[in-house]
DNA sequence: GGATGCATGTAAAATGTTACATGATTTA
DNA sequence: TAAATCATGTAACATTTTACATGCATCC
């Protein structure tokens, strides 16, 4: 698995979208990121279109003109090289085990600097908003395949928050 | 709370380090980020020194020359404005409730594309590496105040992984 | 005396954000 | 026919990474 095939997490996720539901237009990829409940990747056109160009240059994806009804568009799909790069990214347990960026965890390191009342109010608000993310309305915009994964993640996060409240 | 005081998460975390254990030199701030178990922020000098300059310009921190033994250095601490900005960042429940970036969650959306054997091997490896992060050796480099927070986070993550294995 | 740690930075490069811009098609 | 959605992009800007660079102090 050559180093020159290594992809970033955004690239890996984009290749994953194509592996799972491709071929897709740049616009569809953009919408998929924007629909994610995480605000971490905006899925803006300023991120997606330059990225598709780079992946085309590296021959990890290939474009094909299509006439979707009346509207013309370019749909992208994985090449064989792209599929290999995606698998290497997907099964990279070292990177998967990293703690990543968690805006709640980051704040907890400093939460003892706030008053007990502020802490309680904060945890209560975070718990409410987290519970909201599990609601059917919030999940309606997510792809059905993603929902159980996010649900399980949120369930464990709520358990964590409950523990924090009990110990605070 | 004026908009011009709004800080990013890296800025908030840096202000938090000073609020918790300041005053600190740029180098000490850099080491603190580098010692974090999360690889998300490298804490490189190329990130930290320009950031301290920006926060100085915004008057959220103030520098003071010190003679720490023989070695001369500049130590930074929060200003009153900086403390207010830190508190606004710390207690922002909307941002705290975001799902952030989780390299495992990101991969799970696509893990069904791998074979059952690959999936099992992957989850096993991630579980092992996650358990390692809870070990005393791994935690030795973290500040003592951070350890229980990371321990609890890792405990809930391990429960999640166990659930994934059971359902896979 | 050499390695390690403290301390501070810069330079080049890549990445990603917000905002701007255009135009076609479909739906209400 | 007006608004929303599809579709593609660029420009300016900020941030962050990797790599390079320097010099002093301390420990072995």
Short mmCIF file of C-alpha atoms (C1' of nucleotides) in Angstrom, two decimals:
data_model
loop_
_atom_site.label_atom_id
_atom_site.label_comp_id
_atom_site.label_asym_id
_atom_site.label_seq_id
_atom_site.Cartn_x
_atom_site.Cartn_y
_atom_site.Cartn_z
CA UNK A 1 0.00 0.00 0.00
CA UNK A 2 2.09 2.89 -1.29
CA UNK A 3 2.29 6.12 0.64
CA UNK A 4 1.27 8.22 -2.36
CA UNK A 5 -2.19 6.72 -2.13
CA UNK A 6 -2.74 7.93 1.43
CA UNK A 7 -5.85 10.03 1.75
CA UNK A 8 -7.08 12.48 4.36
CA UNK A 9 -10.25 11.85 6.33
CA UNK A 10 -12.29 14.20 4.18
CA UNK A 11 -10.97 12.47 1.07
CA UNK A 12 -11.67 9.05 2.59
CA UNK A 13 -15.21 10.04 3.48
CA UNK A 14 -15.80 11.36 -0.01
CA UNK A 15 -14.47 8.19 -1.59
CA UNK A 16 -16.72 6.30 0.81
CA UNK A 17 -19.77 8.20 -0.39
CA UNK A 18 -18.97 7.16 -3.94
CA UNK A 19 -18.20 3.56 -2.91
CA UNK A 20 -21.52 3.39 -1.11
CA UNK A 21 -23.85 5.33 -3.36
CA UNK A 22 -21.95 6.35 -6.45
CA UNK A 23 -21.76 7.59 -9.07
CA UNK A 24 -22.57 11.06 -7.81
CA UNK A 25 -22.25 14.65 -9.00
CA UNK A 26 -20.13 17.15 -7.10
CA UNK A 27 -23.35 18.79 -6.01
CA UNK A 28 -24.70 15.54 -4.55
CA UNK A 29 -21.44 15.00 -2.65
CA UNK A 30 -21.68 18.53 -1.35
CA UNK A 31 -25.28 17.96 -0.17
CA UNK A 32 -24.31 14.69 1.53
CA UNK A 33 -21.70 16.44 3.69
CA UNK A 34 -24.01 19.33 4.41
CA UNK A 35 -26.74 16.92 5.57
CA UNK A 36 -24.46 15.40 8.20
CA UNK A 37 -25.45 16.19 11.78
CA UNK A 38 -21.84 17.09 12.48
CA UNK A 39 -20.92 20.66 11.65
CA UNK A 40 -17.31 19.69 11.22
CA UNK A 41 -17.29 19.55 7.42
CA UNK A 42 -19.43 22.20 5.81
CA UNK A 43 -19.53 20.48 2.43
CA UNK A 44 -19.24 23.89 0.79
CA UNK A 45 -18.61 24.06 -2.93
CA UNK A 46 -15.32 25.77 -2.16
CA UNK A 47 -14.19 22.55 -0.48
CA UNK A 48 -15.81 19.92 -2.70
CA UNK A 49 -15.10 21.11 -6.23
CA UNK A 50 -11.36 21.67 -5.71
CA UNK A 51 -11.23 18.31 -3.95
CA UNK A 52 -12.88 16.43 -6.81
CA UNK A 53 -10.37 18.04 -9.17
CA UNK A 54 -7.45 16.86 -7.02
CA UNK A 55 -8.85 13.33 -6.82
CA UNK A 56 -9.34 13.31 -10.58
CA UNK A 57 -5.70 14.35 -11.05
CA UNK A 58 -4.60 11.54 -8.75
CA UNK A 59 -6.87 9.19 -10.70
CA UNK A 60 -8.70 8.03 -7.59
CA UNK A 61 -12.01 9.00 -9.19
CA UNK A 62 -13.19 9.32 -12.77
CA UNK A 63 -15.83 11.63 -14.22
CA UNK A 64 -18.50 10.80 -16.75
CA UNK A 65 -20.90 13.19 -18.43
CA UNK A 66 -24.53 12.22 -17.96
CA UNK A 67 -27.87 13.53 -19.16
CA UNK A 68 -29.98 13.20 -16.04
CA UNK A 69 -33.30 14.00 -17.68
CA UNK A 70 -32.77 17.39 -19.32
CA UNK A 71 -29.98 18.58 -17.02
CA UNK A 72 -26.40 17.78 -17.95
CA UNK A 73 -23.92 17.00 -15.22
CA UNK A 74 -20.69 15.17 -14.47
CA UNK A 75 -20.93 12.14 -12.26
CA UNK A 76 -17.91 10.79 -10.44
CA UNK A 77 -17.09 7.26 -9.45
CA UNK A 78 -14.17 5.35 -7.96
CA UNK A 79 -11.38 3.97 -10.10
CA UNK A 80 -9.68 0.72 -9.10
CA UNK A 81 -6.92 2.79 -7.50
CA UNK A 82 -9.51 4.86 -5.70
CA UNK A 83 -11.21 1.78 -4.34
CA UNK A 84 -7.89 0.51 -2.98
CA UNK A 85 -7.15 3.89 -1.38
CA UNK A 86 -10.61 3.92 0.16
CA UNK A 87 -10.16 0.46 1.67
CA UNK A 88 -6.77 1.40 3.10
CA UNK A 89 -8.32 4.49 4.69
CA UNK A 90 -11.40 2.63 5.92
CA UNK A 91 -9.50 -0.15 7.69
CA UNK A 92 -6.79 2.06 9.22
CA UNK A 93 -7.36 1.13 12.86
CA UNK A 94 -4.64 3.47 14.14
CA UNK A 95 -6.38 6.50 12.80
CA UNK A 96 -9.84 5.17 13.68
CA UNK A 97 -8.80 4.80 17.33
CA UNK A 98 -7.74 8.43 17.63
CA UNK A 99 -9.94 10.54 19.87
CA UNK A 100 -10.51 13.09 17.14
CA UNK A 101 -12.08 16.42 17.96
CA UNK A 102 -14.88 16.47 20.50
CA UNK A 103 -16.15 19.96 21.39
CA UNK A 104 -17.69 18.70 24.63
CA UNK A 105 -14.60 16.83 25.81
CA UNK A 106 -12.48 19.86 25.00
CA UNK A 107 -14.63 22.01 27.24
CA UNK A 108 -14.79 19.52 30.09
CA UNK A 109 -11.08 19.95 30.71
CA UNK A 110 -11.89 23.46 31.87
CA UNK A 111 -15.44 23.19 33.18
CA UNK A 112 -14.33 23.12 36.81
CA UNK A 113 -13.43 26.80 36.33
CA UNK A 114 -17.14 27.65 36.10
CA UNK A 115 -19.49 27.84 39.07
CA UNK A 116 -21.53 24.77 40.07
CA UNK A 117 -24.70 26.48 38.88
CA UNK A 118 -23.16 27.30 35.50
CA UNK A 119 -21.83 23.78 35.18
CA UNK A 120 -25.25 22.28 35.90
CA UNK A 121 -26.98 24.60 33.46
CA UNK A 122 -24.38 23.85 30.79
CA UNK A 123 -24.63 20.06 31.11
CA UNK A 124 -28.40 20.27 31.10
CA UNK A 125 -28.39 22.30 27.89
CA UNK A 126 -25.89 19.99 26.21
CA UNK A 127 -27.97 16.97 27.21
CA UNK A 128 -31.12 18.51 25.73
CA UNK A 129 -29.45 19.40 22.47
CA UNK A 130 -27.86 15.98 22.21
CA UNK A 131 -31.23 14.32 22.77
CA UNK A 132 -32.67 16.52 20.02
CA UNK A 133 -30.12 15.15 17.57
CA UNK A 134 -31.62 11.69 18.10
CA UNK A 135 -35.12 12.84 17.26
CA UNK A 136 -36.89 11.73 14.11
CA UNK A 137 -37.05 15.30 12.81
CA UNK A 138 -33.28 15.73 13.15
CA UNK A 139 -32.58 12.36 11.57
CA UNK A 140 -34.95 12.91 8.66
CA UNK A 141 -32.24 14.69 6.65
CA UNK A 142 -29.67 11.94 7.17
CA UNK A 143 -29.31 8.95 4.87
CA UNK A 144 -31.20 5.97 6.39
CA UNK A 145 -27.99 3.90 6.57
CA UNK A 146 -26.37 6.54 8.77
CA UNK A 147 -29.16 6.79 11.31
CA UNK A 148 -28.51 3.71 13.46
CA UNK A 149 -24.81 4.62 13.68
CA UNK A 150 -25.53 8.15 14.81
CA UNK A 151 -28.27 6.89 17.15
CA UNK A 152 -25.90 4.49 18.88
CA UNK A 153 -23.22 7.18 19.11
CA UNK A 154 -25.69 9.62 20.64
CA UNK A 155 -26.99 7.00 23.07
CA UNK A 156 -23.51 6.41 24.47
CA UNK A 157 -22.87 10.13 24.59
CA UNK A 158 -26.05 10.67 26.60
CA UNK A 159 -24.94 8.00 29.03
CA UNK A 160 -21.65 9.85 29.40
CA UNK A 161 -23.40 13.17 30.02
CA UNK A 162 -25.66 11.57 32.61
CA UNK A 163 -22.57 10.28 34.39
CA UNK A 164 -21.04 13.74 34.31
CA UNK A 165 -24.17 15.25 35.83
CA UNK A 166 -24.21 12.65 38.58
CA UNK A 167 -20.56 13.33 39.46
CA UNK A 168 -20.90 17.09 39.19
CA UNK B 1 -21.44 39.21 24.45
CA UNK B 2 -20.17 40.96 21.34
CA UNK B 3 -19.42 38.97 18.22
CA UNK B 4 -15.88 40.31 17.92
CA UNK B 5 -14.95 38.37 21.04
CA UNK B 6 -15.95 35.03 19.51
CA UNK B 7 -13.10 32.54 19.53
CA UNK B 8 -12.45 29.30 17.68
CA UNK B 9 -12.12 26.02 19.51
CA UNK B 10 -8.33 26.06 19.35
CA UNK B 11 -8.34 29.60 20.71
CA UNK B 12 -10.81 28.64 23.42
CA UNK B 13 -8.71 25.66 24.44
CA UNK B 14 -5.60 27.81 24.56
CA UNK B 15 -7.33 30.44 26.69
CA UNK B 16 -8.51 27.57 28.88
CA UNK B 17 -4.96 26.34 29.41
CA UNK B 18 -4.00 29.80 30.61
CA UNK B 19 -7.13 30.13 32.76
CA UNK B 20 -6.37 26.78 34.35
CA UNK B 21 -2.61 26.81 34.69
CA UNK B 22 -1.35 30.20 33.55
CA UNK B 23 0.78 32.12 33.10
CA UNK B 24 2.57 29.99 30.52
CA UNK B 25 5.18 30.44 27.80
CA UNK B 26 4.36 29.74 24.17
CA UNK B 27 6.53 26.69 24.44
CA UNK B 28 4.57 25.34 27.42
CA UNK B 29 1.29 25.87 25.55
CA UNK B 30 2.76 24.04 22.59
CA UNK B 31 3.83 21.10 24.80
CA UNK B 32 0.39 20.96 26.42
CA UNK B 33 -1.32 20.47 23.05
CA UNK B 34 1.29 18.00 21.90
CA UNK B 35 0.77 15.93 25.07
CA UNK B 36 -2.94 15.50 24.38
CA UNK B 37 -3.97 11.95 23.45
CA UNK B 38 -5.92 13.36 20.52
CA UNK B 39 -3.85 13.89 17.38
CA UNK B 40 -6.26 16.53 16.20
CA UNK B 41 -4.18 19.55 17.20
CA UNK B 42 -0.48 19.06 16.73
CA UNK B 43 0.50 21.99 18.94
CA UNK B 44 3.28 22.81 16.47
CA UNK B 45 5.16 26.07 16.89
CA UNK B 46 3.86 27.11 13.48
CA UNK B 47 0.35 27.05 14.95
CA UNK B 48 0.99 28.31 18.47
CA UNK B 49 3.30 31.29 18.01
CA UNK B 50 1.20 32.99 15.32
CA UNK B 51 -1.88 32.31 17.45
CA UNK B 52 -0.40 33.95 20.55
CA UNK B 53 0.46 36.99 18.43
CA UNK B 54 -3.14 37.24 17.18
CA UNK B 55 -4.55 36.90 20.68
CA UNK B 56 -2.12 39.58 21.89
CA UNK B 57 -3.33 41.90 19.13
CA UNK B 58 -6.92 41.26 20.17
CA UNK B 59 -5.90 41.89 23.78
CA UNK B 60 -7.31 38.58 24.97
CA UNK B 61 -3.94 37.70 26.47
CA UNK B 62 -1.02 39.77 27.76
CA UNK B 63 2.67 38.90 27.77
CA UNK B 64 5.17 39.50 30.55
CA UNK B 65 8.91 38.95 30.43
CA UNK B 66 10.16 36.64 33.15
CA UNK B 67 13.56 35.41 34.28
CA UNK B 68 12.87 31.78 35.00
CA UNK B 69 16.18 30.99 36.64
CA UNK B 70 18.78 32.02 34.05
CA UNK B 71 16.58 31.62 31.01
CA UNK B 72 14.52 34.55 29.82
CA UNK B 73 11.07 33.95 28.40
CA UNK B 74 7.70 35.58 27.80
CA UNK B 75 4.79 34.27 29.81
CA UNK B 76 1.23 34.86 28.71
CA UNK B 77 -1.88 35.24 30.78
CA UNK B 78 -5.53 36.15 30.26
CA UNK B 79 -6.74 39.72 30.29
CA UNK B 80 -10.20 40.55 31.65
CA UNK B 81 -11.48 40.55 28.07
CA UNK B 82 -9.78 37.22 27.47
CA UNK B 83 -11.39 35.71 30.54
CA UNK B 84 -14.83 36.84 29.31
CA UNK B 85 -14.17 35.40 25.86
CA UNK B 86 -13.05 32.13 27.43
CA UNK B 87 -16.20 31.86 29.54
CA UNK B 88 -18.42 32.54 26.54
CA UNK B 89 -16.60 29.82 24.61
CA UNK B 90 -16.63 27.38 27.54
CA UNK B 91 -20.38 27.63 28.21
CA UNK B 92 -21.50 27.61 24.57
CA UNK B 93 -23.80 24.57 24.76
CA UNK B 94 -24.72 24.75 21.07
CA UNK B 95 -21.17 24.19 19.99
CA UNK B 96 -20.47 21.72 22.80
CA UNK B 97 -23.36 19.53 21.63
CA UNK B 98 -22.02 19.22 18.10
CA UNK B 99 -20.79 15.78 17.15
CA UNK B 100 -17.40 17.11 16.12
CA UNK B 101 -15.03 14.89 14.21
CA UNK B 102 -14.84 11.24 15.16
CA UNK B 103 -12.56 9.14 12.93
CA UNK B 104 -14.26 5.92 14.02
CA UNK B 105 -17.81 7.15 13.45
CA UNK B 106 -16.78 8.48 10.06
CA UNK B 107 -15.54 5.04 9.05
CA UNK B 108 -18.54 3.17 10.43
CA UNK B 109 -20.77 4.77 7.82
CA UNK B 110 -18.89 2.71 5.25
CA UNK B 111 -17.75 -0.34 7.17
CA UNK B 112 -20.52 -2.52 5.72
CA UNK B 113 -18.60 -2.32 2.44
CA UNK B 114 -15.83 -4.46 3.95
CA UNK B 115 -16.05 -8.22 4.42
CA UNK B 116 -17.27 -9.63 7.77
CA UNK B 117 -13.74 -10.87 8.51
CA UNK B 118 -12.24 -7.46 7.79
CA UNK B 119 -14.89 -5.78 9.89
CA UNK B 120 -14.22 -8.06 12.83
CA UNK B 121 -10.47 -7.58 12.58
CA UNK B 122 -10.88 -3.82 12.32
CA UNK B 123 -13.15 -3.52 15.37
CA UNK B 124 -10.86 -5.77 17.36
CA UNK B 125 -7.84 -3.60 16.51
CA UNK B 126 -9.68 -0.39 17.32
CA UNK B 127 -10.83 -1.83 20.63
CA UNK B 128 -7.28 -2.81 21.56
CA UNK B 129 -5.86 0.58 20.68
CA UNK B 130 -8.63 2.36 22.53
CA UNK B 131 -7.98 0.26 25.62
CA UNK B 132 -4.29 1.15 25.36
CA UNK B 133 -5.18 4.84 25.57
CA UNK B 134 -6.66 4.18 29.01
CA UNK B 135 -3.48 2.58 30.29
CA UNK B 136 -1.32 4.22 32.91
CA UNK B 137 1.60 4.50 30.50
CA UNK B 138 -0.49 6.35 27.95
CA UNK B 139 -1.99 8.65 30.56
CA UNK B 140 1.37 9.44 32.17
CA UNK B 141 1.99 12.26 29.69
CA UNK B 142 -1.40 13.88 30.28
CA UNK B 143 -2.05 16.47 32.98
CA UNK B 144 -3.58 14.74 36.05
CA UNK B 145 -6.74 16.86 35.80
CA UNK B 146 -7.37 15.59 32.28
CA UNK B 147 -7.07 11.91 33.07
CA UNK B 148 -10.49 11.17 34.61
CA UNK B 149 -12.19 13.00 31.75
CA UNK B 150 -10.36 11.02 29.10
CA UNK B 151 -10.85 7.81 31.10
CA UNK B 152 -14.63 8.29 31.22
CA UNK B 153 -14.72 9.18 27.54
CA UNK B 154 -12.73 6.06 26.66
CA UNK B 155 -14.92 3.88 28.87
CA UNK B 156 -18.06 4.93 27.04
CA UNK B 157 -16.30 4.52 23.72
CA UNK B 158 -15.30 0.97 24.63
CA UNK B 159 -18.90 0.20 25.52
CA UNK B 160 -19.91 1.50 22.10
CA UNK B 161 -17.30 -0.65 20.34
CA UNK B 162 -18.43 -3.73 22.27
CA UNK B 163 -21.96 -3.06 21.11
CA UNK B 164 -20.76 -2.75 17.54
CA UNK B 165 -18.96 -6.06 17.77
CA UNK B 166 -22.03 -7.76 19.19
CA UNK B 167 -24.21 -6.47 16.36
CA UNK B 168 -21.64 -7.14 13.65
"C1'" DG C 1 31.41 17.56 25.32
"C1'" DG C 2 27.19 15.85 23.24
"C1'" DA C 3 22.33 14.99 23.70
"C1'" DT C 4 18.19 16.63 25.33
"C1'" DG C 5 15.10 20.11 26.55
"C1'" DC C 6 13.68 25.12 26.62
"C1'" DA C 7 12.36 28.92 23.85
"C1'" DT C 8 11.07 31.40 19.73
"C1'" DG C 9 10.21 31.91 15.46
"C1'" DT C 10 9.73 31.82 9.83
"C1'" DA C 11 8.63 29.83 5.04
"C1'" DA C 12 6.26 27.13 1.86
"C1'" DA C 13 2.47 24.53 1.05
"C1'" DA C 14 -2.06 22.67 1.54
"C1'" DT C 15 -6.56 22.91 3.09
"C1'" DG C 16 -10.89 24.70 4.08
"C1'" DT C 17 -14.23 28.71 5.02
"C1'" DT C 18 -17.23 32.44 3.56
"C1'" DA C 19 -18.89 35.00 0.08
"C1'" DC C 20 -19.70 35.86 -4.57
"C1'" DA C 21 -21.18 34.54 -9.21
"C1'" DT C 22 -23.71 32.33 -12.97
"C1'" DG C 23 -27.24 29.86 -15.27
"C1'" DA C 24 -30.55 26.03 -16.09
"C1'" DT C 25 -34.61 23.45 -14.49
"C1'" DT C 26 -38.37 22.29 -11.73
"C1'" DT C 27 -42.10 23.12 -8.51
"C1'" DA C 28 -45.71 25.75 -6.17
"C1'" DT D 1 -43.88 33.60 -12.68
"C1'" DA D 2 -41.37 33.53 -8.59
"C1'" DA D 3 -38.91 30.62 -5.54
"C1'" DA D 4 -36.36 26.70 -4.76
"C1'" DT D 5 -33.26 23.30 -6.25
"C1'" DC D 6 -29.63 21.53 -9.37
"C1'" DA D 7 -25.05 22.34 -10.90
"C1'" DT D 8 -20.49 24.32 -11.13
"C1'" DG D 9 -17.23 27.08 -10.02
"C1'" DT D 10 -13.85 31.25 -8.36
"C1'" DA D 11 -11.71 34.74 -5.09
"C1'" DA D 12 -10.15 36.40 -0.87
"C1'" DC D 13 -8.95 35.05 3.42
"C1'" DA D 14 -7.57 32.48 7.54
"C1'" DT D 15 -5.74 28.67 9.53
"C1'" DT D 16 -2.76 24.93 10.14
"C1'" DT D 17 0.81 21.59 8.83
"C1'" DT D 18 5.57 20.22 7.88
"C1'" DA D 19 10.00 21.52 7.70
"C1'" DC D 20 13.64 24.52 8.61
"C1'" DA D 21 16.36 27.57 11.63
"C1'" DT D 22 18.60 29.52 15.68
"C1'" DG D 23 20.61 29.74 20.28
"C1'" DC D 24 20.90 28.98 25.24
"C1'" DA D 25 20.83 25.91 29.34
"C1'" DT D 26 21.05 21.69 31.62
"C1'" DC D 27 22.06 16.90 32.39
"C1'" DC D 28 24.84 12.75 31.81
#
